[in-house]
mmCIF file of C-alpha atoms in Angstrom:
data_model
loop_
_atom_site.group_PDB
_atom_site.id
_atom_site.type_symbol
_atom_site.label_atom_id
_atom_site.label_comp_id
_atom_site.label_asym_id
_atom_site.label_seq_id
_atom_site.Cartn_x
_atom_site.Cartn_y
_atom_site.Cartn_z
ATOM 1 C CA MET A 265 29.548 30.236 -53.580
ATOM 2 C CA THR A 266 26.615 28.016 -52.417
ATOM 3 C CA ALA A 267 24.476 30.971 -52.068
ATOM 4 C CA HIS A 268 25.181 31.918 -55.718
ATOM 5 C CA ALA A 269 24.578 28.322 -56.730
ATOM 6 C CA LEU A 270 21.058 28.543 -55.291
ATOM 7 C CA ILE A 271 20.519 31.719 -57.432
ATOM 8 C CA VAL A 272 21.734 29.852 -60.488
ATOM 9 C CA ALA A 273 19.530 27.067 -59.680
ATOM 10 C CA MET A 274 16.566 29.469 -59.424
ATOM 11 C CA ILE A 275 17.392 31.034 -62.792
ATOM 12 C CA LEU A 276 17.587 27.600 -64.435
ATOM 13 C CA PHE A 277 14.380 26.550 -62.953
ATOM 14 C CA VAL A 278 12.563 29.662 -64.107
ATOM 15 C CA LEU A 279 14.044 29.138 -67.590
ATOM 16 C CA GLY A 280 12.654 25.497 -67.638
ATOM 17 C CA LEU A 281 9.297 26.569 -66.329
ATOM 18 C CA ALA A 282 8.983 29.376 -68.974
ATOM 19 C CA GLY A 283 9.884 26.886 -71.657
ATOM 20 C CA LEU A 284 7.319 24.394 -70.294
ATOM 21 C CA LEU A 285 4.617 27.102 -70.352
ATOM 22 C CA ALA A 286 5.582 28.743 -73.677
ATOM 23 C CA ARG A 287 6.263 25.762 -75.908
ATOM 24 C CA ARG A 288 3.618 23.481 -77.247
ATOM 25 C CA ASN A 289 5.963 21.016 -78.916
ATOM 26 C CA ILE A 290 6.075 18.041 -76.516
ATOM 27 C CA VAL A 291 9.772 17.396 -77.159
ATOM 28 C CA TYR A 292 10.631 20.884 -75.888
ATOM 29 C CA MET A 293 8.228 20.441 -72.979
ATOM 30 C CA LEU A 294 10.109 17.210 -71.903
ATOM 31 C CA LEU A 295 13.398 19.069 -72.319
ATOM 32 C CA SER A 296 12.133 21.855 -70.090
ATOM 33 C CA ILE A 297 11.117 19.336 -67.544
ATOM 34 C CA GLU A 298 14.695 17.950 -67.566
ATOM 35 C CA ILE A 299 16.023 21.380 -67.102
ATOM 36 C CA MET A 300 13.813 22.019 -64.071
ATOM 37 C CA LEU A 301 14.932 18.527 -62.539
ATOM 38 C CA ASN A 302 18.541 19.644 -63.246
ATOM 39 C CA ALA A 303 17.886 22.910 -61.418
ATOM 40 C CA ALA A 304 16.409 21.138 -58.479
ATOM 41 C CA SER A 305 19.399 18.748 -58.238
ATOM 42 C CA LEU A 306 21.856 21.678 -58.329
ATOM 43 C CA ALA A 307 19.924 23.297 -55.440
ATOM 44 C CA PHE A 308 20.201 19.922 -53.537
ATOM 45 C CA ILE A 309 23.970 19.631 -54.243
ATOM 46 C CA ALA A 310 24.577 23.251 -53.161
ATOM 47 C CA ALA A 311 22.667 22.813 -49.989
ATOM 48 C CA GLY A 312 24.616 19.545 -49.223
ATOM 49 C CA SER A 313 27.836 21.254 -49.887
ATOM 50 C CA ARG A 314 26.839 24.068 -47.607
ATOM 51 C CA TRP A 315 26.219 21.774 -44.666
ATOM 52 C CA ALA A 316 29.001 19.327 -45.752
ATOM 53 C CA ALA A 317 26.405 16.494 -45.559
ATOM 54 C CA PRO A 318 26.024 13.686 -48.061
ATOM 55 C CA ASP A 319 22.216 13.990 -48.042
ATOM 56 C CA GLY A 320 22.304 16.432 -50.899
ATOM 57 C CA GLN A 321 23.975 14.040 -53.262
ATOM 58 C CA VAL A 322 21.736 11.245 -52.124
ATOM 59 C CA MET A 323 18.724 13.293 -53.181
ATOM 60 C CA PHE A 324 20.517 13.918 -56.439
ATOM 61 C CA PHE A 325 20.654 10.213 -57.014
ATOM 62 C CA PHE A 326 17.125 9.850 -56.425
ATOM 63 C CA ILE A 327 16.343 12.702 -58.864
ATOM 64 C CA LEU A 328 18.576 10.986 -61.455
ATOM 65 C CA ALA A 329 16.659 7.616 -61.063
ATOM 66 C CA PHE A 330 13.278 9.495 -61.301
ATOM 67 C CA ALA A 331 14.435 11.398 -64.371
ATOM 68 C CA ALA A 332 15.627 8.229 -66.171
ATOM 69 C CA ALA A 333 12.213 6.461 -65.414
ATOM 70 C CA GLU A 334 10.195 9.649 -66.419
ATOM 71 C CA ALA A 335 12.159 10.218 -69.676
ATOM 72 C CA SER A 336 11.817 6.576 -70.797
ATOM 73 C CA VAL A 337 8.042 6.471 -70.289
ATOM 74 C CA ALA A 338 7.358 9.998 -71.580
ATOM 75 C CA LEU A 339 9.385 9.408 -74.747
ATOM 76 C CA ALA A 340 7.408 6.229 -75.347
ATOM 77 C CA ILE A 341 4.131 8.162 -74.911
ATOM 78 C CA LEU A 342 5.490 10.784 -77.379
ATOM 79 C CA LEU A 343 6.323 8.050 -80.026
ATOM 80 C CA GLN A 344 2.862 6.668 -79.590
ATOM 81 C CA LEU A 345 1.261 10.129 -80.032
ATOM 82 C CA SER A 346 3.181 11.031 -83.050
ATOM 83 C CA ASP A 347 2.314 7.528 -84.427
ATOM 84 C CA ARG A 348 -1.410 8.142 -83.955
ATOM 85 C CA PHE A 349 -1.961 11.785 -84.511
ATOM 86 C CA ARG A 350 1.001 12.589 -86.793
ATOM 87 C CA THR A 351 1.974 15.571 -84.652
ATOM 88 C CA VAL A 352 4.001 16.427 -81.584
ATOM 89 C CA ASP A 353 1.784 19.351 -80.690
ATOM 90 C CA ALA A 354 0.402 19.244 -77.209
ATOM 91 C CA ASP A 355 -2.661 21.120 -78.072
ATOM 92 C CA ALA A 356 -3.550 18.557 -80.838
ATOM 93 C CA VAL A 357 -4.225 15.939 -78.311
ATOM 94 C CA SER A 358 -6.276 17.929 -75.973
ATOM 95 C CA GLU A 359 -9.379 15.919 -76.929
ATOM 96 C CA MET A 360 -8.096 13.117 -74.637
ATOM 97 C CA ARG A 361 -10.075 14.780 -71.849
ATOM 98 C CA HIS A 362 -13.414 13.195 -73.105
ATOM 99 C CA MET B 272 38.127 28.601 -57.656
ATOM 100 C CA GLU B 273 35.215 31.051 -57.444
ATOM 101 C CA PHE B 274 35.772 32.359 -60.951
ATOM 102 C CA LEU B 275 35.519 28.863 -62.511
ATOM 103 C CA PHE B 276 32.149 28.287 -60.900
ATOM 104 C CA TYR B 277 30.898 31.677 -62.212
ATOM 105 C CA ILE B 278 32.087 30.842 -65.715
ATOM 106 C CA ALA B 279 30.408 27.440 -65.641
ATOM 107 C CA ALA B 280 27.271 29.079 -64.204
ATOM 108 C CA ALA B 281 27.160 31.622 -67.022
ATOM 109 C CA VAL B 282 27.782 28.768 -69.567
ATOM 110 C CA SER B 283 24.856 26.719 -68.189
ATOM 111 C CA VAL B 284 22.500 29.635 -68.099
ATOM 112 C CA ILE B 285 23.355 30.636 -71.716
ATOM 113 C CA ALA B 286 23.012 27.050 -72.970
ATOM 114 C CA THR B 287 19.719 26.526 -71.125
ATOM 115 C CA ALA B 288 18.340 29.762 -72.555
ATOM 116 C CA ARG B 289 19.270 28.562 -76.074
ATOM 117 C CA VAL B 290 17.707 25.118 -75.331
ATOM 118 C CA VAL B 291 14.224 26.827 -74.392
ATOM 119 C CA THR B 292 14.381 29.350 -77.281
ATOM 120 C CA HIS B 293 15.718 27.155 -80.122
ATOM 121 C CA LEU B 294 13.408 26.018 -82.879
ATOM 122 C CA HIS B 295 15.336 23.007 -84.062
ATOM 123 C CA ALA B 296 15.143 19.984 -81.704
ATOM 124 C CA VAL B 297 18.645 18.646 -82.528
ATOM 125 C CA HIS B 298 20.337 22.047 -81.958
ATOM 126 C CA ALA B 299 18.476 22.328 -78.696
ATOM 127 C CA LEU B 300 19.665 18.971 -77.661
ATOM 128 C CA LEU B 301 23.279 19.994 -78.636
ATOM 129 C CA TYR B 302 22.907 23.036 -76.242
ATOM 130 C CA LEU B 303 21.343 20.684 -73.538
ATOM 131 C CA VAL B 304 24.424 18.542 -73.524
ATOM 132 C CA VAL B 305 26.569 21.586 -73.072
ATOM 133 C CA ALA B 306 24.290 22.888 -70.251
ATOM 134 C CA MET B 307 24.544 19.467 -68.436
ATOM 135 C CA MET B 308 28.271 19.458 -68.889
ATOM 136 C CA ALA B 309 28.435 22.912 -67.313
ATOM 137 C CA LEU B 310 26.148 21.761 -64.446
ATOM 138 C CA SER B 311 28.510 18.684 -63.991
ATOM 139 C CA LEU B 312 31.488 21.155 -63.596
ATOM 140 C CA MET B 313 29.487 23.242 -61.070
ATOM 141 C CA PHE B 314 28.791 20.012 -59.094
ATOM 142 C CA TYR B 315 32.418 19.219 -58.958
ATOM 143 C CA LEU B 316 33.363 22.781 -57.863
ATOM 144 C CA LEU B 317 30.628 22.380 -55.161
ATOM 145 C CA GLY B 318 32.517 19.385 -53.815
ATOM 146 C CA ALA B 319 30.478 16.575 -55.239
ATOM 147 C CA PRO B 320 32.760 14.759 -57.739
ATOM 148 C CA PHE B 321 30.730 11.559 -57.790
ATOM 149 C CA ALA B 322 27.576 13.488 -58.664
ATOM 150 C CA ALA B 323 29.456 15.345 -61.335
ATOM 151 C CA VAL B 324 30.459 12.005 -62.929
ATOM 152 C CA LEU B 325 26.962 10.714 -62.845
ATOM 153 C CA GLU B 326 25.599 13.754 -64.341
ATOM 154 C CA ILE B 327 27.774 13.240 -67.438
ATOM 155 C CA ILE B 328 27.207 9.489 -67.571
ATOM 156 C CA ILE B 329 23.530 9.347 -67.009
ATOM 157 C CA TYR B 330 22.076 12.711 -67.952
ATOM 158 C CA ALA B 331 24.339 13.698 -70.933
ATOM 159 C CA GLY B 332 25.156 10.039 -71.761
ATOM 160 C CA ALA B 333 21.834 8.110 -71.311
ATOM 161 C CA ILE B 334 18.935 10.459 -71.159
ATOM 162 C CA VAL B 335 20.034 12.959 -73.892
ATOM 163 C CA VAL B 336 20.933 10.001 -76.213
ATOM 164 C CA LEU B 337 17.292 8.708 -75.612
ATOM 165 C CA PHE B 338 16.037 12.106 -76.684
ATOM 166 C CA VAL B 339 18.197 12.047 -79.857
ATOM 167 C CA PHE B 340 16.955 8.465 -80.621
ATOM 168 C CA VAL B 341 13.293 9.612 -80.264
ATOM 169 C CA VAL B 342 13.831 12.820 -82.357
ATOM 170 C CA MET B 343 15.403 10.693 -85.120
ATOM 171 C CA LEU B 344 12.536 8.188 -84.834
ATOM 172 C CA LEU B 345 9.980 10.920 -85.303
ATOM 173 C CA ASN B 346 11.376 11.769 -88.671
ATOM 174 C CA GLN B 347 11.709 8.511 -90.493
ATOM 175 C CA GLY B 348 11.471 8.226 -94.249
ATOM 176 C CA PRO B 349 13.473 8.461 -97.333
ATOM 177 C CA LEU B 350 14.343 12.063 -96.936
ATOM 178 C CA THR B 351 15.951 11.528 -93.516
ATOM 179 C CA VAL B 352 19.464 11.889 -94.748
ATOM 180 C CA GLU B 353 18.800 15.106 -96.484
ATOM 181 C CA GLN B 354 16.884 16.316 -93.445
ATOM 182 C CA GLU B 355 19.747 15.497 -91.172
ATOM 183 C CA ARG B 356 22.070 17.345 -93.422
ATOM 184 C CA ARG B 357 19.827 20.485 -93.317
ATOM 185 C CA TRP B 358 19.392 20.212 -89.537
ATOM 186 C CA LEU B 359 23.233 20.295 -88.889
ATOM 187 C CA PRO B 360 24.642 22.919 -91.143
ATOM 188 C CA ARG B 361 28.171 24.097 -90.377
ATOM 189 C CA GLY B 362 27.174 27.048 -88.299
ATOM 190 C CA ALA B 363 25.175 24.789 -85.895
ATOM 191 C CA TRP B 364 28.332 23.489 -84.241
ATOM 192 C CA LEU B 365 29.808 26.886 -83.561
ATOM 193 C CA GLY B 366 27.621 28.000 -80.422
ATOM 194 C CA PRO B 367 27.697 24.667 -78.460
ATOM 195 C CA GLY B 368 31.263 24.060 -79.621
ATOM 196 C CA LEU B 369 32.462 27.463 -78.216
ATOM 197 C CA LEU B 370 30.695 26.903 -74.837
ATOM 198 C CA ALA B 371 32.129 23.331 -74.644
ATOM 199 C CA LEU B 372 35.559 24.642 -75.479
ATOM 200 C CA LEU B 373 35.237 27.136 -72.574
ATOM 201 C CA LEU B 374 34.299 24.141 -70.242
ATOM 202 C CA LEU B 375 37.193 22.234 -71.654
ATOM 203 C CA GLY B 376 39.579 25.141 -70.794
ATOM 204 C CA GLU B 377 38.197 25.179 -67.118
ATOM 205 C CA VAL B 378 38.804 21.271 -66.847
ATOM 206 C CA ALA B 379 42.281 21.798 -68.141
ATOM 207 C CA PHE B 380 42.894 24.581 -65.663
ATOM 208 C CA LEU B 381 41.592 22.463 -62.897
ATOM 209 C CA ILE B 382 43.778 19.524 -63.883
ATOM 210 C CA ALA B 383 46.851 21.825 -64.138
ATOM 211 C CA PHE B 384 46.363 24.049 -61.083
ATOM 212 C CA GLY B 385 43.370 22.420 -59.274
ATOM 213 C CA SER B 386 45.369 21.365 -56.212
ATOM 214 C CA ALA B 387 47.117 24.708 -55.906
ATOM 215 C CA VAL B 388 43.911 26.911 -55.810
ATOM 216 C CA PRO B 389 42.365 26.828 -52.453
ATOM 217 C CA SER B 390 38.638 26.083 -52.243
ATOM 218 C CA ASP B 391 36.212 27.323 -49.519
ATOM 219 C CA VAL B 392 34.016 24.130 -49.779
ATOM 220 C CA GLY B 393 35.230 20.785 -48.726
ATOM 221 C CA SER B 394 34.930 17.908 -51.155
ATOM 222 C CA LEU B 395 32.647 15.022 -49.942
ATOM 223 C CA ALA B 396 34.235 11.634 -50.864
ATOM 224 C CA PRO B 397 32.073 9.251 -52.646
ATOM 225 C CA LYS B 398 32.682 6.789 -49.806
ATOM 226 C CA THR B 399 30.656 9.123 -47.406
ATOM 227 C CA VAL B 400 27.762 9.281 -49.917
ATOM 228 C CA GLY B 401 27.793 5.558 -50.413
ATOM 229 C CA LEU B 402 27.649 4.871 -46.741
ATOM 230 C CA SER B 403 24.688 7.323 -46.445
ATOM 231 C CA LEU B 404 22.927 5.828 -49.408
ATOM 232 C CA TYR B 405 23.208 2.318 -48.094
ATOM 233 C CA GLY B 406 22.598 3.292 -44.490
ATOM 234 C CA PRO B 407 19.779 5.551 -43.537
ATOM 235 C CA TYR B 408 18.588 5.892 -47.088
ATOM 236 C CA ILE B 409 18.294 2.210 -47.991
ATOM 237 C CA ILE B 410 14.603 2.306 -48.337
ATOM 238 C CA GLY B 411 14.997 5.235 -50.780
ATOM 239 C CA VAL B 412 17.366 3.078 -52.885
ATOM 240 C CA GLU B 413 14.900 0.132 -52.831
ATOM 241 C CA LEU B 414 12.062 2.452 -53.954
ATOM 242 C CA ALA B 415 14.185 3.834 -56.749
ATOM 243 C CA SER B 416 14.799 0.415 -58.073
ATOM 244 C CA MET B 417 11.165 -0.278 -57.764
ATOM 245 C CA LEU B 418 10.504 2.948 -59.785
ATOM 246 C CA LEU B 419 12.970 1.973 -62.593
ATOM 247 C CA LEU B 420 11.495 -1.432 -63.246
ATOM 248 C CA PRO B 421 7.939 -0.138 -63.877
ATOM 249 C CA GLY B 422 9.613 2.559 -65.914
ATOM 250 C CA LEU B 423 11.235 -0.048 -68.105
ATOM 251 C CA ILE B 424 8.121 -2.213 -68.409
ATOM 252 C CA GLY B 425 5.980 0.961 -69.090
ATOM 253 C CA ALA B 426 8.201 2.276 -71.746
ATOM 254 C CA TYR B 427 8.289 -1.212 -73.436
ATOM 255 C CA HIS B 428 4.537 -1.447 -73.271
ATOM 256 C CA VAL B 429 3.570 1.978 -74.260
ATOM 257 C CA GLY B 430 6.339 2.322 -76.883
ATOM 258 C CA ARG B 431 5.502 -0.692 -78.892
ATOM 259 C CA ARG B 432 4.382 -0.196 -82.434
ATOM 260 C CA LEU B 433 0.624 -0.944 -82.962
ATOM 261 C CA ALA B 434 -0.489 -3.059 -85.781
ATOM 262 C CA ARG B 435 -2.190 -1.105 -88.564
ATOM 263 C CA GLY B 436 -5.667 -2.498 -87.574
ATOM 264 C CA ASP B 437 -5.358 -1.372 -84.017
ATOM 265 C CA ARG B 438 -5.130 2.340 -84.867
ATOM 266 C CA GLN B 439 -7.996 4.543 -84.377
ATOM 267 C CA ALA B 440 -7.677 6.992 -87.271
#
């Protein structure tokens, strides 16, 4: 079961990565990042379950804290972008590189 | 309890695929909640009940609600009510509702027969995890708290509404 959990984690991660690369709407890109973080935590939990060690769940808590901090800051940036550029398209703000 | 795990895995993969391919942000968020509930069930079946609870409370409860708030904030205006009605037609509930119903059936089965079905993975008590968290990983916990505070301050600073004169365009 744990081996199959790793396969599921891989599928979820690839789905998130494909979404991140394919979509240009920043909301969906953030959702894809959350999906990838979820896949990573599933891999950690599966590994912790395989070795009956608590370390996997500890890593899950750290991922959780990271995801919360990342989501709040990223969504604040998203609000600011939509306020200034009137769009949530990632390509529209590519002029930021100047 | 193998088959429960595979059903939950199928639900999470289907829901995640719908999240990535959907065109409506609100519908995608509905599917994301279902995907996280399926993932939480998988955590439970893998012997991590505390992680499963936290996945529901923090991911599906806090982070997705944050996303819903922002999606709603992006579309302010007098037409919002009409727009929300258009976003959530009756058919929109069907897909996530059916998937969630499947998960609910699994939980009901677990409550009814959970102790009777043998499992090949042992469950890790929250106490073990807590002892590890506040033992060898104490520096990680401190660093996580130091990460969350700048997250809070940064979100407050970046997210504030600028006065009209401060805007560039």
